[in-house]
Tab-separated table of C-alpha atoms in Angstrom:
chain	number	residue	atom	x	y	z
A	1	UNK	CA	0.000	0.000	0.000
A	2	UNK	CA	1.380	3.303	-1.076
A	3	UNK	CA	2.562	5.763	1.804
A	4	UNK	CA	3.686	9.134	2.990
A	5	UNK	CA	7.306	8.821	4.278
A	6	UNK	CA	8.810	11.440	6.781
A	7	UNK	CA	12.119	12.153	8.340
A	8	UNK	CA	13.296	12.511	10.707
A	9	UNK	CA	10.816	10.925	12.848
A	10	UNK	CA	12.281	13.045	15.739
A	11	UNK	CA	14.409	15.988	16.007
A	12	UNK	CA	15.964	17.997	19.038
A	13	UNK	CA	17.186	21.167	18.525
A	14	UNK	CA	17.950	24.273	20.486
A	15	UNK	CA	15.644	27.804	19.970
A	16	UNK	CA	16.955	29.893	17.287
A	17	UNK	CA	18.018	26.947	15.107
A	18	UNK	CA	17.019	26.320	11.582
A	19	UNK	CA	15.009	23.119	11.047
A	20	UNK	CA	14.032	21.105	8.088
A	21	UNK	CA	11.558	18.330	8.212
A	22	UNK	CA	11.627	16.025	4.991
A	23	UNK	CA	8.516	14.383	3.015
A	24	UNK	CA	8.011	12.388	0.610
A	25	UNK	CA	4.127	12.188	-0.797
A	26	UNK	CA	2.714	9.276	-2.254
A	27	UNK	CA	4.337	8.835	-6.272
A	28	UNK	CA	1.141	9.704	-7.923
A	29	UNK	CA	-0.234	12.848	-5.258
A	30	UNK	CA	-0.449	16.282	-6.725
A	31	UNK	CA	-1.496	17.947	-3.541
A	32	UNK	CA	0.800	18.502	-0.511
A	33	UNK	CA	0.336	19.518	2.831
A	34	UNK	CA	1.840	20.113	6.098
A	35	UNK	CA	0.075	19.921	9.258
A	36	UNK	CA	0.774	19.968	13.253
A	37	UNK	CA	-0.578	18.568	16.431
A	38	UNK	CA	1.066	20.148	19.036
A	39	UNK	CA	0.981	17.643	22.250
A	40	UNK	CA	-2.744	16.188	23.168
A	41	UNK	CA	-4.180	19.457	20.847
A	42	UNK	CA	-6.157	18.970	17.677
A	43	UNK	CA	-4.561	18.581	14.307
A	44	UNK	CA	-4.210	22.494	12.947
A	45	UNK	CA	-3.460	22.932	9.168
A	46	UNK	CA	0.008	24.899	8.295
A	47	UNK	CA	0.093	25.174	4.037
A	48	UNK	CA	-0.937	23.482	1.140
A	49	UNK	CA	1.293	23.146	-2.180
A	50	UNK	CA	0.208	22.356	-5.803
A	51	UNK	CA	2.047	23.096	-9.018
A	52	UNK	CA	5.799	24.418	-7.490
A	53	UNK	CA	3.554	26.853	-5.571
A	54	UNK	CA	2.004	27.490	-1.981
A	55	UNK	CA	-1.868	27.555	-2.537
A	56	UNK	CA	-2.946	28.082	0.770
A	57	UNK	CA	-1.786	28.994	4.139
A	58	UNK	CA	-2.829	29.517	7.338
A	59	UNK	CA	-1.744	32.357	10.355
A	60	UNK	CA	0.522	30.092	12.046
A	61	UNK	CA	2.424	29.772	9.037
A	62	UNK	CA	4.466	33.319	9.282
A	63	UNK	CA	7.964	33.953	7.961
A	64	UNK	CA	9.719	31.209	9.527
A	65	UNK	CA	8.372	28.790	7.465
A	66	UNK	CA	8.946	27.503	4.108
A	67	UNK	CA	8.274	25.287	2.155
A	68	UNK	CA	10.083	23.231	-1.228
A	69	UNK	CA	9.776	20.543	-3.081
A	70	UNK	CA	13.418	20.508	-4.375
A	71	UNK	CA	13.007	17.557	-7.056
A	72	UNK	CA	10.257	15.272	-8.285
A	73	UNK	CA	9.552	12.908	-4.938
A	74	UNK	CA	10.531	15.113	-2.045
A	75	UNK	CA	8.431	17.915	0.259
A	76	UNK	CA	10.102	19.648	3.043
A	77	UNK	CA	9.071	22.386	5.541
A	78	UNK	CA	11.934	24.782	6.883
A	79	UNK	CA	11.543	26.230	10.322
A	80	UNK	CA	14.515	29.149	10.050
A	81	UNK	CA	14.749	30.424	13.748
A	82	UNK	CA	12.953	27.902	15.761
A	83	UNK	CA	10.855	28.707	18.886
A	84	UNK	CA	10.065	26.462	22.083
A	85	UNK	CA	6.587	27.236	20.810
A	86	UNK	CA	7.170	24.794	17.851
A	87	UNK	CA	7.442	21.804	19.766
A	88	UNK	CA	4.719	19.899	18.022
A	89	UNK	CA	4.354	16.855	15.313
A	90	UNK	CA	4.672	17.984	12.070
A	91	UNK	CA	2.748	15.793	9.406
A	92	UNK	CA	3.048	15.771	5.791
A	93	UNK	CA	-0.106	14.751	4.175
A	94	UNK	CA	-0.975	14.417	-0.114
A	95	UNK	CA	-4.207	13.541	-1.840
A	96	UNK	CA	-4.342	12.739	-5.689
A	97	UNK	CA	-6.392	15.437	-6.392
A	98	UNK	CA	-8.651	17.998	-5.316
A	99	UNK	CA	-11.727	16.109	-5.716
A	100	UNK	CA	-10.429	12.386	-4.672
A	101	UNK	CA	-10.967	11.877	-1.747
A	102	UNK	CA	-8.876	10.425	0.855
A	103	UNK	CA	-5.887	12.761	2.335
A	104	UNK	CA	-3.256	10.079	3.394
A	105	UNK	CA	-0.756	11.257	6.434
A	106	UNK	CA	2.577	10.020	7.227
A	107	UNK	CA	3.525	8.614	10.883
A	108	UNK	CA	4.607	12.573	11.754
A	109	UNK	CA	7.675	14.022	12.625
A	110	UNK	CA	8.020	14.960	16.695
A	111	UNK	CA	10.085	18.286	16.660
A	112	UNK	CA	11.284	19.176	20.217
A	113	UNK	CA	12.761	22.629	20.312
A	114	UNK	CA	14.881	23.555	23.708
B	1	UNK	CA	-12.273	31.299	16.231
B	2	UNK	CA	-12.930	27.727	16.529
B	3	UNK	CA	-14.623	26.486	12.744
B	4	UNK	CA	-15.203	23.301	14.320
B	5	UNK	CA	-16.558	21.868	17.709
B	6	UNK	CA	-16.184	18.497	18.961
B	7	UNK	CA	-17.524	16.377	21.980
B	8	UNK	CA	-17.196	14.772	23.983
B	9	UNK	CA	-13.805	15.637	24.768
B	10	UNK	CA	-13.445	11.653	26.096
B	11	UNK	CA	-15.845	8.982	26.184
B	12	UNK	CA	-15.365	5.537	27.514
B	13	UNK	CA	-17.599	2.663	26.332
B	14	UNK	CA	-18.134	-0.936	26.842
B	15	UNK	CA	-17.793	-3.706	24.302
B	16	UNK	CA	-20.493	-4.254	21.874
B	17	UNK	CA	-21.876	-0.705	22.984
B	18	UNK	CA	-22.158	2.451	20.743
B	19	UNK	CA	-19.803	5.176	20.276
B	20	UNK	CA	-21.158	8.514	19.714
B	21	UNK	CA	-19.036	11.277	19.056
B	22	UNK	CA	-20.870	14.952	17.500
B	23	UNK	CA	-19.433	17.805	16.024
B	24	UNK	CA	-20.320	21.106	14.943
B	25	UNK	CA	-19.586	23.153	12.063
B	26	UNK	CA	-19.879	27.512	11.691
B	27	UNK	CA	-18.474	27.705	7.432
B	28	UNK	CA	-21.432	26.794	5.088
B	29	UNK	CA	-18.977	26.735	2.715
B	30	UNK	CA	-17.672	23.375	4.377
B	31	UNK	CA	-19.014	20.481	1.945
B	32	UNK	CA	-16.408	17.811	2.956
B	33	UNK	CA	-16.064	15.845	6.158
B	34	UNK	CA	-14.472	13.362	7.449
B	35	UNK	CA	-13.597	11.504	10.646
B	36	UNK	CA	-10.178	10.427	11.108
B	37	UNK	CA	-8.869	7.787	13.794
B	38	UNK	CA	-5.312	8.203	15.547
B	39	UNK	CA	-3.401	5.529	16.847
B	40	UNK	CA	-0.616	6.883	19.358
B	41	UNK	CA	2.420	7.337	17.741
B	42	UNK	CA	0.370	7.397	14.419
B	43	UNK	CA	-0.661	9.896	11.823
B	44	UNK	CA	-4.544	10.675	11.564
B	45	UNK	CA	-6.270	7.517	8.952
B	46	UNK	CA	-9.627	8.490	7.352
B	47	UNK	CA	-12.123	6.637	8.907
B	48	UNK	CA	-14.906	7.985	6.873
B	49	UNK	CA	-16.488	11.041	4.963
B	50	UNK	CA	-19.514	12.550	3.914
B	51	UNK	CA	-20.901	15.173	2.000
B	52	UNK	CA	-23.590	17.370	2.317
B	53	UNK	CA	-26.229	16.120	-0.291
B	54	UNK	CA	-26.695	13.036	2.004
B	55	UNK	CA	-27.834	12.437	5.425
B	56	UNK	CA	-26.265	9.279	6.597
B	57	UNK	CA	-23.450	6.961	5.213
B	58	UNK	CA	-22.418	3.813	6.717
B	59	UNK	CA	-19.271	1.338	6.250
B	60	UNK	CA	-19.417	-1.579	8.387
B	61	UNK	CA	-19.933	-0.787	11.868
B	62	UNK	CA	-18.892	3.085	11.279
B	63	UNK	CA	-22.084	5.737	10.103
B	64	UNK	CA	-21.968	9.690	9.670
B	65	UNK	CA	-25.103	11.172	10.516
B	66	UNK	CA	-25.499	14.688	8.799
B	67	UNK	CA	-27.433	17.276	9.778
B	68	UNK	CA	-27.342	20.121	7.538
B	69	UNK	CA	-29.474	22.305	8.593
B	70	UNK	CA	-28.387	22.113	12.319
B	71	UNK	CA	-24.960	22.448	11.237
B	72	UNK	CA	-23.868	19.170	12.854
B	73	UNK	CA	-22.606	15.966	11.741
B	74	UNK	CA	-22.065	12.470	14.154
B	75	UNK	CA	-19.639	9.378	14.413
B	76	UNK	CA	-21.363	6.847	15.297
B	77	UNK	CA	-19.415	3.323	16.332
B	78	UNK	CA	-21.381	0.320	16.380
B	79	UNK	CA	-20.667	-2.732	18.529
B	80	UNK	CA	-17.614	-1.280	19.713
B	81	UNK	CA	-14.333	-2.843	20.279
B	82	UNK	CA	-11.628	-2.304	22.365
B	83	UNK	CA	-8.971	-2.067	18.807
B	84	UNK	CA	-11.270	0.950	18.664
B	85	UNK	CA	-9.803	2.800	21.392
B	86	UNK	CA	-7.838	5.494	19.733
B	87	UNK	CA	-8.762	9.618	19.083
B	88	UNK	CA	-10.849	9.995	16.589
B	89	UNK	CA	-10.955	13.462	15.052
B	90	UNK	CA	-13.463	15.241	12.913
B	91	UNK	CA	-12.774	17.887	10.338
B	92	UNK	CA	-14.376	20.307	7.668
B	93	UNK	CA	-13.262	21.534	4.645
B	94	UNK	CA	-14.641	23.576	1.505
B	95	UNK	CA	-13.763	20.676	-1.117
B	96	UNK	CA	-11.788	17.549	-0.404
B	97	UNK	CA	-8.739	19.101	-1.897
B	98	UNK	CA	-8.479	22.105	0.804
B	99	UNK	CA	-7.282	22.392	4.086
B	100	UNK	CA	-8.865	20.587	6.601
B	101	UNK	CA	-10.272	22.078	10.135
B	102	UNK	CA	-10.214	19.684	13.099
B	103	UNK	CA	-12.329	19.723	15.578
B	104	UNK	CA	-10.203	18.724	19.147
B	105	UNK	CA	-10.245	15.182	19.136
B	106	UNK	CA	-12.053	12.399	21.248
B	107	UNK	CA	-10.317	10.455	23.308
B	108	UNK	CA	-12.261	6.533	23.040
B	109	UNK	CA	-11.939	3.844	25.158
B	110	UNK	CA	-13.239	0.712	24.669
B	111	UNK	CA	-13.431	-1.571	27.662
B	112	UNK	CA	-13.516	-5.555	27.667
């Protein structure tokens, strides 16, 4: 069964240190996401990417963020100055298309920022 | 502001009982949603999803009751089982395509 991959699965880092958290969708997915659950909260969305472009964000996703998809299978997200506030599991999530259906997640990737 | 409400927060049920979670939506706009179920350690899996132009959908022992009108949709979990016990999640979105809004979670137990 096809699946979203992430690394790392966790990551320590001190405040003020750039992050990237790595993706990669499933082969045929057109639609890419990144999402966060910060400890025992709900799931709150972060961006959306389609076509080499962001098309749609939300407020938490300010100026430290970014996001790429540097060749044809990965999907990262860059934290540039990280916070203690960023703590959280970061998922990467893809869907085929717009009108598809299912959004498939990966396992997550537990950030811990000190 | 909170675009989508979910209780109860936990619930604890016995085997073979029913599981009802509810949520509540604000966005007409929203014509996609979906439960999701999360294992610890484990990214959100959909569950099931519904759309507006129908009031109920059921796979296996999982149905979606929709109530349009009210602005509310339900989980409901028939003949529970304890490999049920995980949060289960509900969301909104304007298209199945879009970002999702989650409502908190609900924390299910299912007891022997």
């Amino acid at each position: 069964e096809p699946e979203v991959t992430q690394t790392p699965s966790h990551q320590v880092t001190q405040m003020g240190q750039e992050v990237i958290l790595r993706c990669v969708p499933i082969s045929n997915h057109l639609y890419f996401y990144w999402y966060r659950q910060i400890l025992g909260q709900k799931v709150e969305f972060l961006v959306s990417f389609y076509n080499n472009e962001i098309s749609e964000k939300s407020e938490i996703f300010d100026d430290q963020f970014s996001v790429e998809r540097p060749d044809g299978s990965n999907f990262t997200l860059k934290i540039r100055s990280t916070k203690l506030e960023d703590s959280a599991m970061y998922f990467c999530a893809s869907v085929a298309g717009t009108n598809t259906g299912e959004l498939f997640f990966g396992e997550g990737s537990r950030l811990t920022v000190l | 502001q909170q675009q989508v409400k979910q209780s109860p927060q936990s619930l604890i049920v016995q085997k073979g009982g029913i599981s009802i979670i509810n949520c509540a939506y604000e966005n007409t706009a929203f014509d996609y949603f979906p439960w999701y179920q999360q294992f610890p350690g484990k990214g959100p899996a959909l569950l099931i999803a519904i759309r507006p132009d129908v009031s109920e959908k059921k796979e296996g022992r999982f149905t979606i009751s929709f109530n349009k009108s009210a602005k509310q949709f339900s989980l409901h979990i028939m003949d529970s089982q304890p490999g049920d016990s995980a949060t289960y999640f509900c969301a909104a979105s304007r298209h199945s395509g879009y970002a999702l809004n989650f409502g908190k979670g609900t924390s299910l137990l299912v007891t022997p």
